[in-house]
């Protein structure tokens, strides 16, 4: 069996080239992205569409888990079980369809088969909205039970995402390198789970236990961060930890991996990568809170909408995602244009462009979103969470890039 360390992953080996000029190829991909996002949103997510999955937390939890599964397929399992010949020779549309179906299948098995059906029915009530309605006497409002279960699944994804990024990018192939696929991917995934599950119990489970009356203090300790955050909501921990994930991908797409590439020797690279992501994430989180205080004055206990501590913490994720979407699009679709520049100059330009266009995107979303997407008016309405739409965009960009070799604007060399 070929050791994983001795074999290049597909994404390391493949070489892509613009089908036309970089500008034209990027614009063609951008147009394809807009069409794909519009179709998927209006068919599956919009409250005025067919399936109405944007509740908003159900849709949010779905897109974040599917994005994570896409990364698992490419970074941990190297597109297993499909062969390298399929990756080299199949049409991008075929590859996109096959791997997207695999993503959906894994999502259904993992989230609805294991978490919702088994754990939610036989173990932890709040992972299944039917169990909540049955045992928690919340059946009079099935929407609230569905949102609670969806919130729990969303919270579960955060430590898996953060620790997964640490392993996929901070360790790479340096651990279990003697194994081939799928043993390599499974071994790393299980290691991620061993760390992520205790993180979930510490940073999110206390909040879920306190959501019910009376508080489930014998099953979940009261949220230990309440005196720090002025709220018992896990939106505080979501804000810090998910901004840490966003910080990693901002560095990859804007700064060519700096400062995460400063340490190369294991195990120090892993510890440095993890600590650096948390520091950058907290800086992103805290800077935005200062800006929110300037725009809406200080939040206060009992405040509603913009004045609510929990909403502000979660909104740091939303605003960071607006910038991240632009950063990923410009680096993925228009990256070759920046490769010709000095690294520092290119990084500065990409950062400025991402921030400016990200803020313009946010303004456009909140002003035109109700008309174009059918979302609720207002920045802080309880039934509105722009991160669901933004992460859906990232999902489709990743499908274009990782599964379809950036088709149609790019092609394999």
Short mmCIF file of C-alpha atoms in Angstrom, two decimals:
data_model
loop_
_atom_site.label_atom_id
_atom_site.label_comp_id
_atom_site.label_asym_id
_atom_site.label_seq_id
_atom_site.Cartn_x
_atom_site.Cartn_y
_atom_site.Cartn_z
CA UNK A 1 0.00 0.00 0.00
CA UNK A 2 1.34 3.43 -0.93
CA UNK A 3 1.94 5.64 2.08
CA UNK A 4 -0.04 8.86 2.07
CA UNK A 5 3.12 10.91 2.68
CA UNK A 6 4.73 9.43 -0.44
CA UNK A 7 1.84 10.37 -2.72
CA UNK A 8 0.66 13.81 -3.72
CA UNK A 9 -2.98 14.54 -3.04
CA UNK A 10 -5.01 15.40 -6.14
CA UNK A 11 -5.20 19.08 -5.20
CA UNK A 12 -1.40 19.17 -4.82
CA UNK A 13 -0.87 17.52 -8.19
CA UNK A 14 -3.46 19.14 -10.43
CA UNK A 15 -2.54 22.24 -12.42
CA UNK A 16 -5.20 24.63 -13.66
CA UNK A 17 -5.01 27.32 -16.31
CA UNK A 18 -7.50 30.01 -17.34
CA UNK A 19 -9.45 28.95 -20.41
CA UNK A 20 -9.24 32.54 -21.69
CA UNK A 21 -7.58 35.57 -20.10
CA UNK A 22 -7.65 35.70 -16.29
CA UNK A 23 -10.22 38.51 -16.30
CA UNK A 24 -12.58 36.86 -18.77
CA UNK A 25 -12.23 33.42 -17.14
CA UNK A 26 -12.90 34.92 -13.71
CA UNK A 27 -15.97 36.82 -14.90
CA UNK A 28 -17.36 33.72 -16.61
CA UNK A 29 -16.95 31.76 -13.36
CA UNK A 30 -18.53 34.59 -11.41
CA UNK A 31 -21.53 34.60 -13.75
CA UNK A 32 -21.87 30.82 -13.41
CA UNK A 33 -21.66 31.18 -9.63
CA UNK A 34 -24.41 33.81 -9.52
CA UNK A 35 -26.73 31.64 -11.61
CA UNK A 36 -26.02 28.52 -9.52
CA UNK A 37 -26.51 30.37 -6.21
CA UNK A 38 -29.79 31.89 -7.40
CA UNK A 39 -31.17 28.52 -8.51
CA UNK A 40 -30.13 26.66 -5.35
CA UNK A 41 -31.33 29.44 -3.07
CA UNK A 42 -34.74 29.85 -4.67
CA UNK A 43 -35.38 26.12 -5.03
CA UNK A 44 -34.12 24.87 -1.68
CA UNK A 45 -33.73 27.70 0.81
CA UNK A 46 -35.87 30.77 0.18
CA UNK A 47 -39.00 31.01 2.30
CA UNK A 48 -40.80 31.82 -0.95
CA UNK A 49 -39.27 28.85 -2.77
CA UNK A 50 -40.15 25.16 -2.92
CA UNK A 51 -38.43 23.52 0.08
CA UNK A 52 -38.14 26.59 2.36
CA UNK A 53 -35.10 25.30 4.28
CA UNK A 54 -34.02 28.79 5.36
CA UNK A 55 -35.76 28.95 8.73
CA UNK A 56 -32.98 30.37 9.19
CA UNK A 57 -31.13 27.99 11.54
CA UNK A 58 -32.02 24.79 9.68
CA UNK A 59 -30.55 26.18 6.46
CA UNK A 60 -27.55 27.60 8.30
CA UNK A 61 -26.74 24.27 9.94
CA UNK A 62 -27.10 22.46 6.61
CA UNK A 63 -24.72 24.65 4.62
CA UNK A 64 -22.05 24.73 7.30
CA UNK A 65 -22.05 20.94 7.61
CA UNK A 66 -21.99 20.40 3.84
CA UNK A 67 -19.05 22.81 3.53
CA UNK A 68 -17.21 20.87 6.21
CA UNK A 69 -17.91 17.56 4.45
CA UNK A 70 -16.58 19.01 1.17
CA UNK A 71 -13.33 19.85 2.94
CA UNK A 72 -13.15 16.40 4.52
CA UNK A 73 -13.52 14.77 1.11
CA UNK A 74 -10.73 16.81 -0.46
CA UNK A 75 -8.30 17.45 2.39
CA UNK A 76 -8.58 14.26 4.46
CA UNK A 77 -9.83 11.54 2.11
CA UNK A 78 -8.29 12.83 -1.15
CA UNK A 79 -11.54 12.25 -3.08
CA UNK A 80 -11.76 8.61 -2.01
CA UNK A 81 -13.37 6.30 -3.21
CA UNK A 82 -13.07 7.73 -6.76
CA UNK A 83 -9.92 6.87 -8.69
CA UNK A 84 -7.23 9.26 -9.85
CA UNK A 85 -8.15 8.33 -13.44
CA UNK A 86 -11.69 9.58 -12.86
CA UNK A 87 -10.34 12.87 -11.50
CA UNK A 88 -8.03 13.31 -14.48
CA UNK A 89 -10.39 12.31 -17.28
CA UNK A 90 -14.01 12.88 -16.25
CA UNK A 91 -15.85 15.99 -17.36
CA UNK A 92 -16.05 18.68 -14.65
CA UNK A 93 -19.85 18.48 -14.64
CA UNK A 94 -19.66 14.73 -14.00
CA UNK A 95 -17.17 15.19 -11.19
CA UNK A 96 -19.22 18.00 -9.68
CA UNK A 97 -22.39 15.91 -9.76
CA UNK A 98 -20.78 12.78 -8.30
CA UNK A 99 -18.97 14.51 -5.45
CA UNK A 100 -21.93 16.75 -4.63
CA UNK A 101 -24.14 13.66 -4.33
CA UNK A 102 -21.51 12.07 -2.07
CA UNK A 103 -21.52 15.22 0.06
CA UNK A 104 -25.31 15.14 0.41
CA UNK A 105 -25.28 11.40 1.18
CA UNK A 106 -22.64 11.80 3.90
CA UNK A 107 -24.59 14.73 5.35
CA UNK A 108 -27.81 12.72 5.49
CA UNK A 109 -26.11 9.71 7.07
CA UNK A 110 -24.08 11.70 9.59
CA UNK A 111 -26.51 14.44 10.61
CA UNK A 112 -29.94 12.93 10.08
CA UNK A 113 -29.00 9.27 10.40
CA UNK A 114 -26.66 9.42 13.40
CA UNK A 115 -27.14 12.77 15.16
CA UNK A 116 -30.87 13.36 14.54
CA UNK A 117 -32.28 9.85 14.39
CA UNK A 118 -30.06 7.87 16.77
CA UNK A 119 -28.53 10.37 19.22
CA UNK A 120 -31.58 12.67 19.19
CA UNK A 121 -34.00 9.80 19.83
CA UNK A 122 -31.93 7.64 22.18
CA UNK A 123 -29.44 10.00 23.80
CA UNK A 124 -29.64 13.80 23.73
CA UNK A 125 -33.15 15.21 23.31
CA UNK A 126 -32.25 18.58 21.81
CA UNK A 127 -30.71 17.04 18.67
CA UNK A 128 -34.17 15.93 17.48
CA UNK A 129 -37.10 18.32 17.21
CA UNK A 130 -39.61 15.48 17.43
CA UNK A 131 -38.06 14.36 20.72
CA UNK A 132 -38.20 17.94 21.99
CA UNK A 133 -41.88 18.12 21.12
CA UNK A 134 -42.58 14.75 22.73
CA UNK A 135 -40.60 15.01 25.96
CA UNK A 136 -40.26 18.75 26.37
CA UNK A 137 -43.92 19.58 25.81
CA UNK A 138 -42.96 22.00 23.08
CA UNK A 139 -45.22 20.43 20.49
CA UNK A 140 -47.46 23.47 20.32
CA UNK A 141 -44.78 25.17 18.20
CA UNK A 142 -42.91 22.72 15.98
CA UNK A 143 -40.95 25.58 14.40
CA UNK A 144 -39.33 26.47 17.73
CA UNK A 145 -38.32 22.86 18.37
CA UNK A 146 -36.87 22.59 14.85
CA UNK A 147 -34.88 25.78 15.35
CA UNK A 148 -33.57 24.54 18.70
CA UNK A 149 -32.40 21.24 17.19
CA UNK A 150 -30.91 23.06 14.21
CA UNK A 151 -29.07 25.43 16.55
CA UNK A 152 -27.64 22.42 18.40
CA UNK A 153 -26.43 20.88 15.12
CA UNK A 154 -24.93 24.20 14.08
CA UNK A 155 -23.08 24.49 17.41
CA UNK A 156 -21.81 20.92 16.99
CA UNK A 157 -20.29 21.87 13.64
CA UNK A 158 -18.13 24.70 15.05
CA UNK A 159 -15.57 22.63 17.02
CA UNK A 160 -15.49 20.03 14.23
CA UNK A 161 -14.78 22.83 11.75
CA UNK A 162 -12.11 24.53 13.86
CA UNK A 163 -10.27 21.35 14.90
CA UNK A 164 -10.69 19.96 11.38
CA UNK A 165 -8.95 23.04 9.95
CA UNK A 166 -6.15 22.60 12.47
CA UNK A 167 -5.63 19.03 11.30
CA UNK A 168 -6.20 19.52 7.56
CA UNK A 169 -3.94 22.57 7.29
CA UNK A 170 -1.86 22.57 10.46
CA UNK A 171 -0.86 18.89 10.33
CA UNK A 172 -1.62 17.88 6.75
CA UNK A 173 -0.03 14.51 6.02
CA UNK A 174 2.38 14.55 8.97
CA UNK A 175 0.18 12.29 11.12
CA UNK A 176 -0.69 8.69 10.21
CA UNK A 177 1.38 9.16 7.05
CA UNK A 178 2.06 5.41 6.85
CA UNK A 179 -1.61 4.75 6.06
CA UNK A 180 -3.27 4.78 2.66
CA UNK A 181 -6.81 5.88 1.93
CA UNK A 182 -9.39 5.59 3.41
CA UNK A 183 -7.53 4.63 6.60
CA UNK A 184 -5.57 7.90 6.58
CA UNK A 185 -8.68 10.05 6.31
CA UNK A 186 -10.60 8.01 8.88
CA UNK A 187 -7.75 8.05 11.40
CA UNK A 188 -7.44 11.84 11.16
CA UNK A 189 -11.21 12.30 11.29
CA UNK A 190 -11.47 10.21 14.45
CA UNK A 191 -8.66 12.23 16.03
CA UNK A 192 -10.56 15.41 15.15
CA UNK A 193 -13.71 13.97 16.76
CA UNK A 194 -11.83 13.08 19.95
CA UNK A 195 -10.90 16.75 20.40
CA UNK A 196 -14.03 18.37 18.91
CA UNK A 197 -16.63 16.52 21.01
CA UNK A 198 -15.19 17.64 24.39
CA UNK A 199 -14.90 21.17 22.98
CA UNK A 200 -18.59 21.06 22.09
CA UNK A 201 -19.48 19.85 25.59
CA UNK A 202 -17.48 22.68 27.19
CA UNK A 203 -18.26 25.61 24.88
CA UNK A 204 -21.80 24.89 23.68
CA UNK A 205 -23.61 22.24 25.74
CA UNK A 206 -23.98 24.53 28.81
CA UNK A 207 -25.98 26.97 26.68
CA UNK A 208 -28.23 24.25 25.24
CA UNK A 209 -28.96 23.03 28.76
CA UNK A 210 -29.91 26.52 29.89
CA UNK A 211 -32.36 27.10 27.02
CA UNK A 212 -35.10 25.11 28.74
CA UNK A 213 -37.19 25.83 31.82
CA UNK A 214 -36.13 24.95 34.38
CA UNK A 215 -32.45 25.01 33.45
CA UNK A 216 -31.04 21.51 33.09
CA UNK A 217 -28.34 22.07 35.71
CA UNK A 218 -27.89 18.37 36.46
CA UNK A 219 -27.11 17.62 32.81
CA UNK A 220 -25.33 20.86 31.83
CA UNK A 221 -23.53 23.35 34.04
CA UNK A 222 -24.76 26.95 33.78
CA UNK A 223 -22.87 28.77 31.00
CA UNK A 224 -19.52 29.60 32.60
CA UNK A 225 -18.92 32.55 30.26
CA UNK A 226 -21.98 34.55 31.37
CA UNK A 227 -20.04 36.91 33.64
CA UNK A 228 -17.55 37.57 30.83
CA UNK A 229 -19.98 37.95 27.94
CA UNK A 230 -23.00 39.42 29.77
CA UNK A 231 -25.12 36.66 28.24
CA UNK A 232 -25.52 32.93 28.68
CA UNK A 233 -25.88 32.49 24.93
CA UNK A 234 -23.40 30.32 23.02
CA UNK A 235 -23.40 33.07 20.39
CA UNK A 236 -20.39 34.32 22.35
CA UNK A 237 -18.39 31.14 21.78
CA UNK A 238 -19.73 30.80 18.23
CA UNK A 239 -18.43 34.31 17.50
CA UNK A 240 -14.91 33.67 18.77
CA UNK A 241 -14.43 30.14 17.45
CA UNK A 242 -16.02 30.65 14.05
CA UNK A 243 -14.13 33.92 13.55
CA UNK A 244 -11.03 31.79 14.19
CA UNK A 245 -12.03 29.52 11.30
CA UNK A 246 -12.70 32.55 9.10
CA UNK A 247 -9.32 34.02 10.06
CA UNK A 248 -7.54 30.94 8.71
CA UNK A 249 -9.29 31.15 5.36
CA UNK A 250 -8.76 34.90 5.14
CA UNK A 251 -5.03 34.26 5.61
CA UNK A 252 -5.02 31.56 2.93
CA UNK A 253 -6.87 33.67 0.39
CA UNK A 254 -5.49 37.13 1.13
CA UNK A 255 -1.99 36.60 2.53
CA UNK A 256 -0.95 33.33 0.84
CA UNK A 257 -1.04 31.52 4.17
CA UNK A 258 0.91 34.05 6.24
CA UNK A 259 1.40 33.99 9.24
CA UNK A 260 0.48 30.31 9.48
CA UNK A 261 3.45 29.31 7.32
CA UNK A 262 6.09 30.70 9.70
CA UNK A 263 6.52 27.41 11.60
CA UNK A 264 7.11 24.21 9.66
CA UNK A 265 8.38 21.60 12.12
CA UNK A 266 5.92 19.34 13.90
CA UNK A 267 4.50 19.23 16.50
CA UNK A 268 5.23 22.93 16.94
CA UNK A 269 3.52 23.79 13.65
CA UNK A 270 0.25 22.29 14.88
CA UNK A 271 0.32 24.12 18.23
CA UNK A 272 1.38 27.36 16.57
CA UNK A 273 -1.33 26.99 13.91
CA UNK A 274 -4.03 26.40 16.52
CA UNK A 275 -2.92 29.27 18.77
CA UNK A 276 -2.45 31.65 15.84
CA UNK A 277 -5.96 30.92 14.53
CA UNK A 278 -7.47 31.64 17.94
CA UNK A 279 -5.55 34.90 18.31
CA UNK A 280 -6.50 36.11 14.82
CA UNK A 281 -10.11 35.02 15.37
CA UNK A 282 -10.34 36.90 18.66
CA UNK A 283 -8.86 40.03 17.08
CA UNK A 284 -11.44 39.87 14.25
CA UNK A 285 -14.17 39.29 16.84
CA UNK A 286 -13.13 42.14 19.13
CA UNK A 287 -12.50 44.73 16.40
CA UNK A 288 -16.00 44.20 15.06
CA UNK A 289 -17.51 44.61 18.52
CA UNK A 290 -15.78 47.99 18.84
CA UNK A 291 -17.26 49.00 15.47
CA UNK A 292 -20.73 47.83 16.56
CA UNK A 293 -20.42 49.91 19.74
CA UNK A 294 -19.63 52.92 17.57
CA UNK A 295 -22.57 52.30 15.24
CA UNK A 296 -25.25 51.27 17.76
CA UNK A 297 -23.77 52.32 21.12
CA UNK A 298 -23.03 49.77 23.80
CA UNK A 299 -25.16 46.66 24.16
CA UNK A 300 -26.87 46.04 27.50
CA UNK A 301 -28.39 43.13 29.35
CA UNK A 302 -31.98 42.69 28.19
CA UNK A 303 -31.37 44.67 25.00
CA UNK A 304 -33.18 43.66 21.84
CA UNK A 305 -31.91 43.32 18.27
CA UNK A 306 -28.78 45.48 17.75
CA UNK A 307 -28.58 46.20 21.50
CA UNK A 308 -28.46 42.49 22.40
CA UNK A 309 -25.08 41.03 23.39
CA UNK A 310 -25.79 37.65 21.78
CA UNK A 311 -26.83 39.14 18.46
CA UNK A 312 -23.68 41.25 18.29
CA UNK A 313 -21.47 38.26 18.99
CA UNK A 314 -23.06 36.20 16.23
CA UNK A 315 -23.11 39.17 13.85
CA UNK A 316 -19.30 39.27 13.96
CA UNK A 317 -19.45 35.94 12.08
CA UNK A 318 -21.86 37.38 9.53
CA UNK A 319 -19.82 40.48 8.74
CA UNK A 320 -16.58 38.50 8.61
CA UNK A 321 -18.26 36.13 6.16
CA UNK A 322 -19.15 39.01 3.83
CA UNK A 323 -15.44 39.80 3.57
CA UNK A 324 -14.49 36.11 3.33
CA UNK A 325 -16.82 35.48 0.38
CA UNK A 326 -15.13 38.27 -1.61
CA UNK A 327 -11.67 37.06 -0.54
CA UNK A 328 -12.36 33.51 -1.73
CA UNK A 329 -13.95 34.62 -5.02
CA UNK A 330 -11.12 36.97 -5.98
CA UNK A 331 -8.40 34.47 -5.03
CA UNK A 332 -10.12 31.49 -6.68
CA UNK A 333 -11.37 33.12 -9.87
CA UNK A 334 -8.84 35.94 -10.34
CA UNK A 335 -5.84 34.53 -8.46
CA UNK A 336 -3.42 34.33 -11.44
CA UNK A 337 -3.54 38.12 -11.77
CA UNK A 338 -2.12 38.49 -8.25
CA UNK A 339 0.57 35.83 -8.76
CA UNK A 340 2.42 38.23 -11.05
CA UNK A 341 2.72 40.82 -8.28
CA UNK A 342 5.09 41.13 -5.37
CA UNK A 343 3.67 39.00 -2.54
CA UNK A 344 3.32 41.89 -0.09
CA UNK A 345 1.77 44.23 -2.67
CA UNK A 346 -0.63 41.55 -3.88
CA UNK A 347 -1.71 40.73 -0.33
CA UNK A 348 -2.36 44.38 0.50
CA UNK A 349 -4.41 44.89 -2.66
CA UNK A 350 -6.43 41.70 -2.08
CA UNK A 351 -7.11 42.70 1.52
CA UNK A 352 -8.28 46.21 0.61
CA UNK A 353 -10.47 44.88 -2.20
CA UNK A 354 -11.99 42.20 0.05
CA UNK A 355 -12.86 44.65 2.83
CA UNK A 356 -14.31 47.32 0.53
CA UNK A 357 -16.30 44.94 -1.67
CA UNK A 358 -17.31 42.89 1.37
CA UNK A 359 -18.86 45.95 3.01
CA UNK A 360 -20.54 46.89 -0.29
CA UNK A 361 -21.87 43.33 -0.52
CA UNK A 362 -23.29 43.62 3.01
CA UNK A 363 -24.98 46.93 2.14
CA UNK A 364 -26.45 45.41 -1.03
CA UNK A 365 -27.64 42.29 0.80
CA UNK A 366 -29.51 44.17 3.51
CA UNK A 367 -31.01 46.66 1.06
CA UNK A 368 -31.83 44.42 -1.90
CA UNK A 369 -31.96 40.98 -0.25
CA UNK A 370 -35.66 41.17 0.65
CA UNK A 371 -36.50 41.75 -3.04
CA UNK A 372 -33.93 39.49 -4.72
CA UNK A 373 -33.74 36.65 -2.18
CA UNK A 374 -36.98 36.90 -0.24
CA UNK A 375 -35.22 37.39 3.12
CA UNK A 376 -36.63 39.46 5.96
CA UNK A 377 -35.96 43.19 6.03
CA UNK A 378 -33.62 44.54 8.67
CA UNK A 379 -30.13 43.74 9.90
CA UNK A 380 -31.11 42.18 13.22
CA UNK A 381 -34.49 40.55 12.63
CA UNK A 382 -34.69 37.23 14.57
CA UNK A 383 -35.65 35.31 11.42
CA UNK A 384 -32.69 36.64 9.43
CA UNK A 385 -29.12 35.31 9.41
CA UNK A 386 -27.12 36.25 6.35
CA UNK A 387 -24.38 33.72 7.16
CA UNK A 388 -26.59 30.95 5.76
CA UNK A 389 -26.64 32.62 2.35
CA UNK A 390 -22.95 33.52 2.51
CA UNK A 391 -21.81 30.00 3.40
CA UNK A 392 -24.04 28.65 0.63
CA UNK A 393 -22.03 30.83 -1.77
CA UNK A 394 -18.78 29.42 -0.36
CA UNK A 395 -20.17 25.89 -0.78
CA UNK A 396 -20.79 26.47 -4.47
CA UNK A 397 -17.41 28.15 -5.00
CA UNK A 398 -15.77 25.12 -3.37
CA UNK A 399 -17.74 22.78 -5.63
CA UNK A 400 -16.57 24.78 -8.65
CA UNK A 401 -12.98 24.87 -7.46
CA UNK A 402 -12.39 21.52 -5.75
CA UNK A 403 -14.83 19.22 -7.54
CA UNK A 404 -15.06 20.82 -10.99
CA UNK A 405 -11.54 22.21 -11.45
CA UNK A 406 -12.94 25.79 -11.57
CA UNK A 407 -15.06 25.03 -14.60
CA UNK A 408 -16.13 26.71 -16.84
CA UNK A 409 -13.48 29.46 -16.73
CA UNK A 410 -10.53 27.17 -16.01
CA UNK A 411 -9.29 23.82 -17.25
CA UNK A 412 -6.73 21.17 -16.36
CA UNK A 413 -3.35 21.68 -18.00
#
